[in-house]
Amino acid sequence: MLVRERLGTAPSDEAIALMFGPRLVRGTKDFGPMLRIHRAHALMLHQQGIITRDVAAGIAGACQALQQAGVETLTLDPKLEDLFYNVEAHLTEKLGARVAGQLHTGRSRNDLSATIMRMHAREAILALCERAMTLRSSLLDLAAEHADTVMPGYTHLKPSQPITFGYYLTGVAAALERDTRRVERAWDATNLNPLGAAAMAGTSFPLDRQMTTRLLGFDDVLEHCLDAVASRDYVLEIMAALALLTTTITRIATDFYHWQADEFGMLELADAISGTSSIMPQKKNPHPLEQARARAPQVYGALIASLTATKSTIFSNNQETGQGAVLQFEMAVEEATTAMRLMTMIAENVEAFPELMESRATRDFSTVTDLADLIVRKYGVSFREAHGIVGGTVMHAVRAGLSATDITIAMLNAEAKVIIGQELDFDAEEVRAVLQPRASVTDKVTQGGPNPDEVRRMIASGRERLDQERARLNARRKQLSDADALLDETTAQLAGASESA
Amino acid sequence: MLVRERLGTAPSDEAIALMFGPRLVRGTKDFGPMLRIHRAHALMLHQQGIITRDVAAGIAGACQALQQAGVETLTLDPKLEDLFYNVEAHLTEKLGARVAGQLHTGRSRNDLSATIMRMHAREAILALCERAMTLRSSLLDLAAEHADTVMPGYTHLKPSQPITFGYYLTGVAAALERDTRRVERAWDATNLNPLGAAAMAGTSFPLDRQMTTRLLGFDDVLEHCLDAVASRDYVLEIMAALALLTTTITRIATDFYHWQADEFGMLELADAISGTSSIMPQKKNPHPLEQARARAPQVYGALIASLTATKSTIFSNNQETGQGAVLQFEMAVEEATTAMRLMTMIAENVEAFPELMESRATRDFSTVTDLADLIVRKYGVSFREAHGIVGGTVMHAVRAGLSATDITIAMLNAEAKVIIGQELDFDAEEVRAVLQPRASVTDKVTQGGPNPDEVRRMIASGRERLDQERARLNARRKQLSDADALLDETTAQLAGASESA
Amino acid sequence: MLVRERLGTAPSDEAIALMFGPRLVRGTKDFGPMLRIHRAHALMLHQQGIITRDVAAGIAGACQALQQAGVETLTLDPKLEDLFYNVEAHLTEKLGARVAGQLHTGRSRNDLSATIMRMHAREAILALCERAMTLRSSLLDLAAEHADTVMPGYTHLKPSQPITFGYYLTGVAAALERDTRRVERAWDATNLNPLGAAAMAGTSFPLDRQMTTRLLGFDDVLEHCLDAVASRDYVLEIMAALALLTTTITRIATDFYHWQADEFGMLELADAISGTSSIMPQKKNPHPLEQARARAPQVYGALIASLTATKSTIFSNNQETGQGAVLQFEMAVEEATTAMRLMTMIAENVEAFPELMESRATRDFSTVTDLADLIVRKYGVSFREAHGIVGGTVMHAVRAGLSATDITIAMLNAEAKVIIGQELDFDAEEVRAVLQPRASVTDKVTQGGPNPDEVRRMIASGRERLDQERARLNARRKQLSDADALLDETTAQLAGASESA
Amino acid sequence: MLVRERLGTAPSDEAIALMFGPRLVRGTKDFGPMLRIHRAHALMLHQQGIITRDVAAGIAGACQALQQAGVETLTLDPKLEDLFYNVEAHLTEKLGARVAGQLHTGRSRNDLSATIMRMHAREAILALCERAMTLRSSLLDLAAEHADTVMPGYTHLKPSQPITFGYYLTGVAAALERDTRRVERAWDATNLNPLGAAAMAGTSFPLDRQMTTRLLGFDDVLEHCLDAVASRDYVLEIMAALALLTTTITRIATDFYHWQADEFGMLELADAISGTSSIMPQKKNPHPLEQARARAPQVYGALIASLTATKSTIFSNNQETGQGAVLQFEMAVEEATTAMRLMTMIAENVEAFPELMESRATRDFSTVTDLADLIVRKYGVSFREAHGIVGGTVMHAVRAGLSATDITIAMLNAEAKVIIGQELDFDAEEVRAVLQPRASVTDKVTQGGPNPDEVRRMIASGRERLDQERARLNARRKQLSDADALLDETTAQLAGASESA
């Protein structure tokens, strides 16, 4: 092995078991990107006059053939350290050392690995954004169904004010939209080309970094060569964005978990996504909700692992950052994907019970803020005084075991005398009307509020923004496939030129 | 206390000690934002015809007076729960319950707290960006001084290839630029106005959310009212960005830590920022570097605390999210600020020793890649073969206790015979020349590489981008101060109108 | 300042602002332990013949006087770096450099700081254990009240099998007992004496480390001198134990949070520990439960901060470990303490509603496992078959809107025919009886199960173990106060001897 | 599928893909423990008269046969949810529903899973302790080789005082001993038997929990049945202990990383465990050290994931805790194992260079504390004054480019006049002698200090404690294998009895 000339000995068995073996296993997923980079680099070396047309054609052809054959056709030897050296050994076998040995001119595993990781990461960003859009689309569909489904809103897990189920769903979709945006924006720091940085100081060969940027579909060069091999910040940025996104999902899952409890009884998961008990025959367990909550912790763990494996490393290529800090990236992406799929599955397999929801909101005092507002508007009492009158009334109603619909004018006036020293000429019909949760919802006039028309407007604008996002996503996908096509075409041209020469 | 009419009892001593007391202490920093929000809300209520001009003028005037007097003029009573109720009590005392009680019309502490937190967060973003720019500016200044200071570059803490100290510094400045961008971009999700969301469902009063948005300097309304009170995602986004930024600082600190070690001897901190030992008289300790490394962990901790306190909470107002998830925000901002200040202080108080740096790069074999490149270029040997020839030569040199400058043509040819079966007609002068680290650096032609001219170009473009950032920062500062001026002006107009009426 | 002779310059203002100032502020809490250590060290130096009786008496006396005067009598100058140098300056002023300068013989701030931190940590352990015992005692008291209070047990937030409230409380008390044990066991790694390690290599002065161990109340010497100054593992161990303990508290808080929801209605917090809404008059918010959940995240954050600030530091004295890794210890202890106090307050201010609890368990099918067990026992059907018969019956009952008490023999036999191909001669009375939750609970015969007698037995044994813990706690307290007394006594003897000499 | 009678429908494809499929894959490792538990439970049911001898013998026999055949002989169907139901289906096929269906009498997957997890965890504890002992043994062996190898000690990465390499190694071994102890002590909370807890409330069948405790090798019953299914605290305890242990390893790796740097040059890793560069021929990279540092972050991540997935879950069986909180346990154990193996490999493949080490300690001023001590002892000057005299001398020496061996009496006296106003009658020979690092080391008399004899004593006592640990480990291993033997024997007796009956 030429590369170990400096050392003069093969790696020990324990070194292979602990380092090279696991690295090689992990490396198989790098196969496709690596071979595309090999071809792009060879084509560029030729264009720059660094290697001959025939050498470039030979390398590019052998790489294309190997890529088509697949990684499973390679006999992987952990003694060779990693996938790169195994591919190099394959090329050497096919092309001879003199030809194959020219591929790595002006290059290092350092910039190669940095480039591969960015190619993985950009694919992950696109797939994650798509999953997030699917989830939000499902939530907005469900919201559209339930724009008029009145239910109690909650703060501190206690009924606060009536809302609709559609309003709730539009709210969490809005939060998920910001979460998606953060994932999407990680594209900017990710889709940059480190190739050409070589070990960490560039090279004296006249590389054209713009050309490999085009052939590999990057937006731009990641300029500084030391930065290019030292940094994995985009991985951390994506993981941080996923930590936020999965956190939002745990909150939706928690609300659904509460609302599907028998005691709330407002939602029910379909049998086909529910679990059983091996001992308790009556059990229908909301496993998908518990599972959806269980994903965020894994992402937090991965984030902390990556931060910590980057902290206090030298700002250059080193294995703690280059390998340790990205070790859990794939897991984090999978866990976030599962969280989104679980929540989508739940949104598409949950039944809401509108009558029960509205009936809860009728009895649970969640409309009494509307009553206080009425007192303000009609009787010129300040809000704080009105709050006091109503608060005292509720206390007595609760102690007497009454519900909101049992509130009488006499009860209100008893409190009014305490708080403001006089009775008010309440209109019983008006009080009754204001205590209806549906009225509470439709009376709301605030931008962004629960009024069904406002909710429908927000659903429509949310869907419009989803369309715009999809357009951006598709443009990015096209950029990558166009680059692939360009790479194939340039390889073919070179092969043709080489043959015809 | 009117607001506890529902409960009919004061909070217990232990409840005050564990909850209300600490909250009140923390709350004093909310004083300024709260009173500005109070005024903006009152002015808007008046414009919308919800409260009279006189009431609005009274409230706005009392709030302005209190704000000018300062929080220390308030007697804070933890029995009243928090700062809000203490301010309300003050206004009630000044204006009577009938007038003061109208301020909170169509509003809740939920949207109020959400708004205050965003006002703190946007100030933090601006201050943090400014600190980051100062640091980067110092690093670029130092880079400009050392664009020609040749030193060994490192990978895996082993000499890799010659670079310049200026090249290194430009690289970390580039990484910090992305880190700054992330902090800056958190502005988008932060500077949105939750006011008008009330408890979580808006209100039936015809609020004008756009007006308070203008008066308080926000970019836009945070539209969905439930989302507005439930979400603290911008806090998490800022903290995640700070985690990345402080991580980069630990890496710079680690490199400096190594290079200032006596054994490296390439850097020295000024006496005025160094520490002593109480026992060892010879000691000059690099405390600022250890301190700079110690900041990121605190930020990671704060990030995890906030993520975890948001996870699996109900998606609505609740104290775990509203208070627990933001509890460590201030600390995280302070720690990140300290990290940047420490690193700036270090950059401005470090001496580099160019001669020693270059001499290390001369002897430590870090130029032998250039030798391999020469063999490729001149003798048509493939890079991998050239790597083998040079690698074997280095092994023998190291075993013989020689340094790079001791490499002879005979040594090279001995290896050439082993690797490629023949000797090469090396030119001794050429070999000697290529092994000079300064030549290695100036021969580099790669975009983003260590060639001093390229480094100077990157410094210049980095400074240009700093100027652009500063312009954006100043525009944001102006937006906030313009809003403050508008708020004062509108208050004054109202007061004038009220008096003249 | 003699100690900066090596540097020849005072620290800069920015160095003071960022490093020495904050350190000095934090250091004031070290005052008491530092002066006790000073005295112990001086007494030992004298006993070993290293300093004279008069010098030792002078130093010990000045230290005792200063300790009694309090830290607030010292003028603290951040230019002097930290509390240690400020105290040294005070002693120098009182005793002259020749005498005061002898105190630090054979000692370093390194072993001094390590010793102080351990003295703080052991106090924290004792206080934390006491808080945990108080909480468990409250839970067991509440359990004793409710050993017969039948309620539904839950798995996956769905009714599983009937239990009693006392059974639940005994269960969480058992978990907290293991959590307490982990805090208590951290004592072993904590209460060891690093003094004598000096900078990191001991000294050539013949110190008696056993003597300072006795005078300062330690269990033993922390033997290896490098380990003694390098390690803060006991801090990490305590924080990890607190992370587990506060996690258990979040789970209890979550269960209570659910059960006090109006929809469950099984628990209610007292008004005096509940919160209000500024806008919604009907609100009675369970703030203490949300606050109790919000503490664990802060402890997790502190733990991660400390782990990360220890990771990859040199194994020796360094500021990242010595200061950065312990920076959040005090906060973590406070947060854990608050979590325990909150939960104790809740346990002492919560009302349970036994009738409603039992009625829920009657209707919600949580007894049907008992029905399946009956079928197994009486009819020789296998458990899995019985599970199928009952499961199908429940499905039909639920779809028909029936509750557990509505299950008839006809319904059961319809399923029996499906599952085992035959009807069974059910006894209607027996079926009715087995579906009573109280019967379900009393029929349980398992060790550790919900049978009220078994719960009472567990409460009694839990209290016994609490008594044993208290005895251990008191023994440790006595060990510390005995050491204090011995230190005072030895100081006094020396003073007497010095005077009479 | 009888168990889904309640639901009346099979799980959907997406539910299988997201939940049951992954669970089944993970579950295959549970095969062995599950079948041993099945047998133990069946044997106990028979002993208690709950099932007949023939049924018990049939079940136990089928389980034993299946266990011997291996999990790969089972056709696993994810529609059946998990391994448990797949095994149940296999037994049903073999024995018929009437017999196989009796196995799960008085049991639930809840207590079954809890028991399996504890059996995995206890195996992990034993394996981890063994690895830790191997590492410590290697470190002590290396220490014994180098008890007399003088080198500079460091604080803050600056030379502090001379030590020996053996002293350093004994120190880290001492820290690892405490780390091991924490892993070992997790045994107490782990090796407890949850079986019999059933769903979460025990059962009305008269189970004998002590019998299954014996048959499965547990120390005792995990008594409270709710606690038994709700708690995974032992997993968290083990992971926290591993976080501390791997943290210590990062510190050793960091010290070695520094010392093997060319600039320090004190250590060198063997070629057989070093890595190469694909581009830089001279490279010999210390990959194992970077890899050893990269393990702790993964463990921190796993710990945070598990804490967070336990936080705020209901205190009962639920999938977030039962599955999510233990998901990364295996990974954490593997990473910690790899960290220990890497560090062991390094200790066994590192060369130290004693001459260079001692020569560094000679020149780098690390002996000047000894000089200060000499001044104290001989001239009655206080330590602080002596510190000042020596500190000033060093400052001048450094500025003049001198090393410690160049210090003259004239230089010292120049400082003495400044600090104490007079010269001292230094003995040049004595000064020279005290500045020798070997003298510094041998003059140390402190317990736990670097004197070679003291280091040898600590190595011997460390080895003795290792022997004691090994004895405890072997006793635990025997306890488990004795239980296995008892289980086999009891199964065989029953089979015999059944056949002969």
XYZ file of C-alpha atoms in Angstrom, chain B residues 109-479:
371
model
C -50.486 38.907 30.275
C -50.002 36.149 27.741
C -49.586 38.402 24.729
C -47.926 41.072 26.872
C -45.206 38.690 28.093
C -44.719 37.299 24.607
C -44.205 40.843 23.323
C -41.783 41.830 26.070
C -39.656 38.741 25.502
C -39.401 39.517 21.799
C -38.303 43.070 22.564
C -35.541 41.737 24.789
C -34.550 39.180 22.184
C -34.272 41.652 19.340
C -32.041 43.920 21.415
C -29.904 40.907 22.218
C -29.608 40.018 18.533
C -28.350 43.481 17.662
C -25.855 43.570 20.509
C -24.597 40.082 19.728
C -24.135 40.869 16.049
C -22.189 43.956 16.948
C -19.896 41.974 19.257
C -19.361 39.365 16.586
C -18.449 42.013 14.046
C -15.966 43.576 16.448
C -14.337 40.216 16.962
C -14.145 39.493 13.252
C -12.783 42.945 12.611
C -10.003 42.345 15.158
C -9.194 38.983 13.616
C -9.026 40.494 10.131
C -6.781 43.285 11.395
C -4.444 40.722 12.890
C -4.643 38.725 9.655
C -3.615 41.773 7.671
C -0.537 42.139 9.871
C 0.351 38.510 9.348
C -0.569 37.825 5.733
C 3.091 37.032 5.096
C 3.889 35.310 8.389
C 4.696 31.755 7.345
C 3.888 29.016 9.838
C 3.111 25.312 9.808
C -0.465 24.415 9.108
C -1.801 21.454 11.063
C -4.205 18.607 10.634
C -4.688 16.129 13.481
C -2.331 18.402 15.474
C 0.521 17.314 13.194
C 2.235 19.656 10.714
C 0.470 19.345 7.393
C 1.390 22.113 4.963
C 2.827 25.610 5.362
C 0.316 28.416 5.677
C 0.492 31.942 7.011
C -0.887 33.126 10.308
C -2.993 35.580 8.316
C -4.433 32.696 6.328
C -5.460 30.921 9.523
C -7.082 34.050 10.912
C -8.982 34.721 7.694
C -10.295 31.167 7.862
C -11.726 31.456 11.341
C -13.134 34.875 10.465
C -14.968 33.221 7.574
C -16.454 30.617 9.888
C -17.491 33.311 12.349
C -19.163 35.162 9.498
C -21.559 32.267 8.945
C -22.094 32.068 12.683
C -22.966 35.760 12.783
C -25.347 35.339 9.861
C -27.313 32.773 11.831
C -27.694 35.121 14.763
C -28.729 37.897 12.424
C -31.286 35.762 10.631
C -33.009 34.951 13.903
C -34.275 38.531 13.631
C -36.856 37.397 11.080
C -38.631 35.026 13.457
C -38.108 37.364 16.422
C -39.204 40.840 15.481
C -42.885 40.016 15.073
C -45.668 41.456 17.149
C -47.769 39.056 19.256
C -49.795 41.875 20.805
C -53.498 41.500 20.140
C -53.408 37.749 20.608
C -54.783 38.353 24.094
C -55.097 35.104 26.090
C -54.732 32.923 22.994
C -57.797 33.623 20.887
C -57.747 37.325 20.132
C -60.719 39.335 21.264
C -64.030 40.772 20.196
C -62.700 44.315 20.594
C -61.670 45.733 17.206
C -57.941 45.986 17.887
C -55.564 47.355 15.259
C -52.556 45.043 15.440
C -50.771 46.932 12.667
C -50.751 50.099 14.730
C -49.036 48.534 17.729
C -46.668 46.865 15.303
C -45.581 50.282 14.072
C -45.467 51.931 17.490
C -43.265 49.186 18.880
C -40.894 48.866 15.941
C -41.852 45.363 14.859
C -41.441 44.208 11.268
C -44.858 42.597 11.126
C -47.659 41.015 13.117
C -47.071 37.497 14.475
C -50.353 36.529 12.986
C -51.905 33.440 14.535
C -53.060 34.318 18.044
C -52.500 30.883 19.572
C -49.087 30.603 17.966
C -48.331 34.088 19.278
C -48.682 33.096 22.932
C -47.505 29.487 22.613
C -44.237 29.909 20.739
C -40.774 30.808 21.951
C -39.018 29.274 18.972
C -37.051 32.447 18.246
C -35.383 32.126 21.655
C -34.324 28.603 20.776
C -33.145 29.757 17.362
C -30.960 32.467 18.873
C -29.520 30.106 21.455
C -28.772 27.477 18.828
C -26.986 30.120 16.771
C -24.991 31.122 19.859
C -24.092 27.503 20.516
C -22.551 27.332 17.049
C -20.816 30.677 17.379
C -19.248 29.902 20.752
C -18.191 26.502 19.442
C -16.131 28.194 16.742
C -14.553 30.355 19.422
C -13.506 27.284 21.414
C -11.686 26.038 18.359
C -9.736 29.254 17.869
C -8.965 29.279 21.578
C -7.734 25.693 21.360
C -5.380 26.487 18.474
C -4.004 29.507 20.312
C -3.727 27.415 23.483
C -1.497 24.973 21.635
C 0.539 27.586 19.829
C 1.255 29.575 22.973
C 2.453 26.444 24.814
C 6.176 26.739 25.491
C 6.805 23.693 23.341
C 5.182 25.324 20.307
C 6.323 28.797 21.306
C 4.703 30.514 18.335
C 2.380 32.855 20.250
C 2.458 34.665 23.549
C -0.317 36.420 25.412
C 0.414 39.818 26.902
C 1.301 39.876 30.587
C -1.670 42.144 31.283
C -4.166 39.436 30.374
C -2.234 36.503 31.851
C -2.628 34.883 35.234
C -0.208 33.821 37.915
C 0.205 30.903 40.245
C 0.062 31.375 43.984
C 2.728 28.726 44.421
C 4.798 28.449 41.245
C 6.849 31.596 40.705
C 7.610 30.923 37.025
C 3.996 30.735 35.982
C 2.377 32.847 33.321
C -0.939 31.192 32.666
C -3.125 31.586 29.570
C -6.326 31.957 31.563
C -8.232 33.911 28.904
C -7.945 30.979 26.514
C -9.279 28.520 29.059
C -12.029 30.965 29.921
C -12.920 31.424 26.254
C -13.294 27.669 25.898
C -15.431 27.504 29.021
C -18.246 29.662 27.635
C -19.676 27.363 24.953
C -20.607 24.663 27.494
C -22.782 27.139 29.368
C -24.580 27.989 26.129
C -25.095 24.316 25.307
C -26.592 23.850 28.742
C -28.939 26.764 28.260
C -29.990 25.449 24.859
C -30.769 22.002 26.228
C -32.645 23.515 29.152
C -34.812 25.552 26.783
C -35.466 22.747 24.349
C -36.414 20.420 27.154
C -38.672 22.960 28.846
C -40.534 23.390 25.564
C -40.787 19.733 24.706
C -44.155 18.082 25.321
C -45.760 21.181 26.745
C -49.223 22.061 25.549
C -49.159 24.270 22.467
C -50.565 27.291 24.255
C -49.575 29.560 27.050
C -48.062 27.618 29.954
C -45.404 28.462 32.497
C -42.955 25.731 31.615
C -42.531 27.216 28.151
C -43.252 30.849 28.932
C -40.922 31.002 31.908
C -38.877 27.802 32.099
C -37.818 27.776 28.465
C -36.532 31.327 28.529
C -35.002 31.272 31.994
C -31.451 30.797 30.769
C -31.674 33.045 27.722
C -30.077 36.006 29.427
C -27.254 33.849 30.763
C -26.636 32.376 27.327
C -26.445 35.843 25.798
C -24.013 36.958 28.493
C -21.825 33.910 28.116
C -21.686 34.280 24.339
C -20.902 37.961 24.749
C -18.104 37.146 27.164
C -16.717 34.556 24.771
C -16.566 37.151 22.000
C -15.081 39.806 24.244
C -12.435 37.391 25.533
C -11.476 36.356 22.023
C -11.331 39.981 20.916
C -9.135 40.818 23.899
C -6.875 37.913 23.041
C -6.602 38.918 19.373
C -5.618 42.378 20.472
C -3.120 41.150 23.069
C -1.273 38.329 21.421
C 2.219 38.406 19.981
C 3.279 36.089 17.184
C 6.889 35.059 16.563
C 7.292 34.912 12.763
C 10.850 33.671 12.702
C 10.184 30.742 14.938
C 7.002 29.955 13.028
C 8.777 29.853 9.717
C 11.669 27.889 11.107
C 9.291 25.202 12.378
C 7.670 24.977 8.958
C 11.093 24.596 7.402
C 12.159 21.610 9.436
C 8.951 19.695 10.049
C 8.408 18.077 6.638
C 5.275 20.097 5.971
C 6.534 20.996 2.481
C 6.968 17.475 1.198
C 3.591 17.483 -0.539
C 5.079 20.197 -2.713
C 7.947 17.854 -3.434
C 5.518 15.130 -4.473
C 3.685 17.652 -6.657
C 6.996 18.577 -8.273
C 7.703 14.938 -9.056
C 4.239 14.637 -10.653
C 4.694 17.747 -12.736
C 8.235 17.152 -13.837
C 8.612 13.405 -14.212
C 5.172 12.231 -15.270
C 4.945 9.978 -12.250
C 1.400 9.653 -10.881
C 0.612 11.441 -7.673
C 0.125 8.237 -5.733
C 3.565 6.990 -6.822
C 5.159 10.305 -5.967
C 3.436 10.144 -2.578
C 4.996 6.723 -2.039
C 8.491 7.880 -2.975
C 8.340 10.870 -0.672
C 6.598 8.989 2.153
C 9.339 6.378 2.234
C 12.011 9.056 2.161
C 10.418 10.823 5.148
C 10.222 7.595 7.101
C 13.943 7.016 6.707
C 14.728 10.650 7.467
C 12.700 10.588 10.672
C 14.295 7.340 11.809
C 17.702 8.874 11.185
C 16.792 11.973 13.167
C 16.957 14.220 10.129
C 14.717 17.128 9.238
C 13.136 18.150 5.933
C 16.082 20.273 4.908
C 18.343 17.225 5.163
C 16.589 15.319 2.387
C 19.022 14.438 -0.388
C 18.597 13.282 -3.932
C 20.203 9.996 -3.051
C 17.545 9.396 -0.414
C 14.797 10.172 -2.899
C 16.223 7.944 -5.561
C 16.597 5.054 -3.173
C 12.838 5.216 -2.670
C 12.103 5.853 -6.339
C 13.762 2.579 -7.154
C 11.548 0.790 -4.666
C 8.298 2.390 -5.785
C 8.619 2.870 -9.519
C 11.664 0.735 -10.259
C 13.899 3.534 -11.484
C 15.771 6.647 -10.417
C 14.760 10.149 -11.514
C 17.060 12.958 -12.576
C 16.337 15.215 -9.628
C 17.762 18.716 -9.613
C 19.199 19.337 -6.138
C 18.564 23.059 -6.294
C 14.984 22.572 -7.366
C 14.375 20.097 -4.558
C 15.873 22.459 -2.014
C 13.737 25.307 -3.335
C 10.500 23.379 -3.251
C 11.140 22.440 0.353
C 11.096 26.099 1.456
C 7.807 26.840 3.226
C 7.623 30.390 1.917
C 7.810 29.045 -1.627
C 5.134 26.514 -0.793
C 2.801 29.287 0.301
C 3.455 31.604 -2.629
C 3.214 28.753 -5.141
C -0.336 28.025 -4.074
C -2.762 29.267 -6.723
C -6.073 28.004 -5.415
C -9.028 30.296 -4.810
C -9.303 30.569 -1.042
C -5.742 29.364 -0.513
C -2.835 30.677 1.592
C -1.074 32.723 -1.056
C -0.561 36.116 0.645
C -2.210 37.997 -2.209
C -5.233 35.738 -2.033
C -5.336 36.220 1.736
C -5.239 39.999 1.311
C -8.047 39.753 -1.219
C -10.127 37.718 1.239
C -9.424 40.211 4.014
C -10.612 43.031 1.798
C -13.786 41.261 0.769
C -14.420 40.197 4.369
C -14.196 43.839 5.430
C -16.590 44.860 2.685
C -19.134 42.358 3.932
C -18.603 43.673 7.457
C -19.509 47.130 6.172
C -22.680 45.782 4.625
C -23.604 44.051 7.847
C -23.003 47.228 9.796
C -25.343 49.071 7.461
C -28.060 46.471 8.075
C -27.469 46.658 11.797
C -27.739 50.429 11.796
C -30.945 50.285 9.774
C -32.464 47.998 12.378
C -31.351 50.252 15.212
C -32.923 53.202 13.416
C -36.171 51.290 12.977
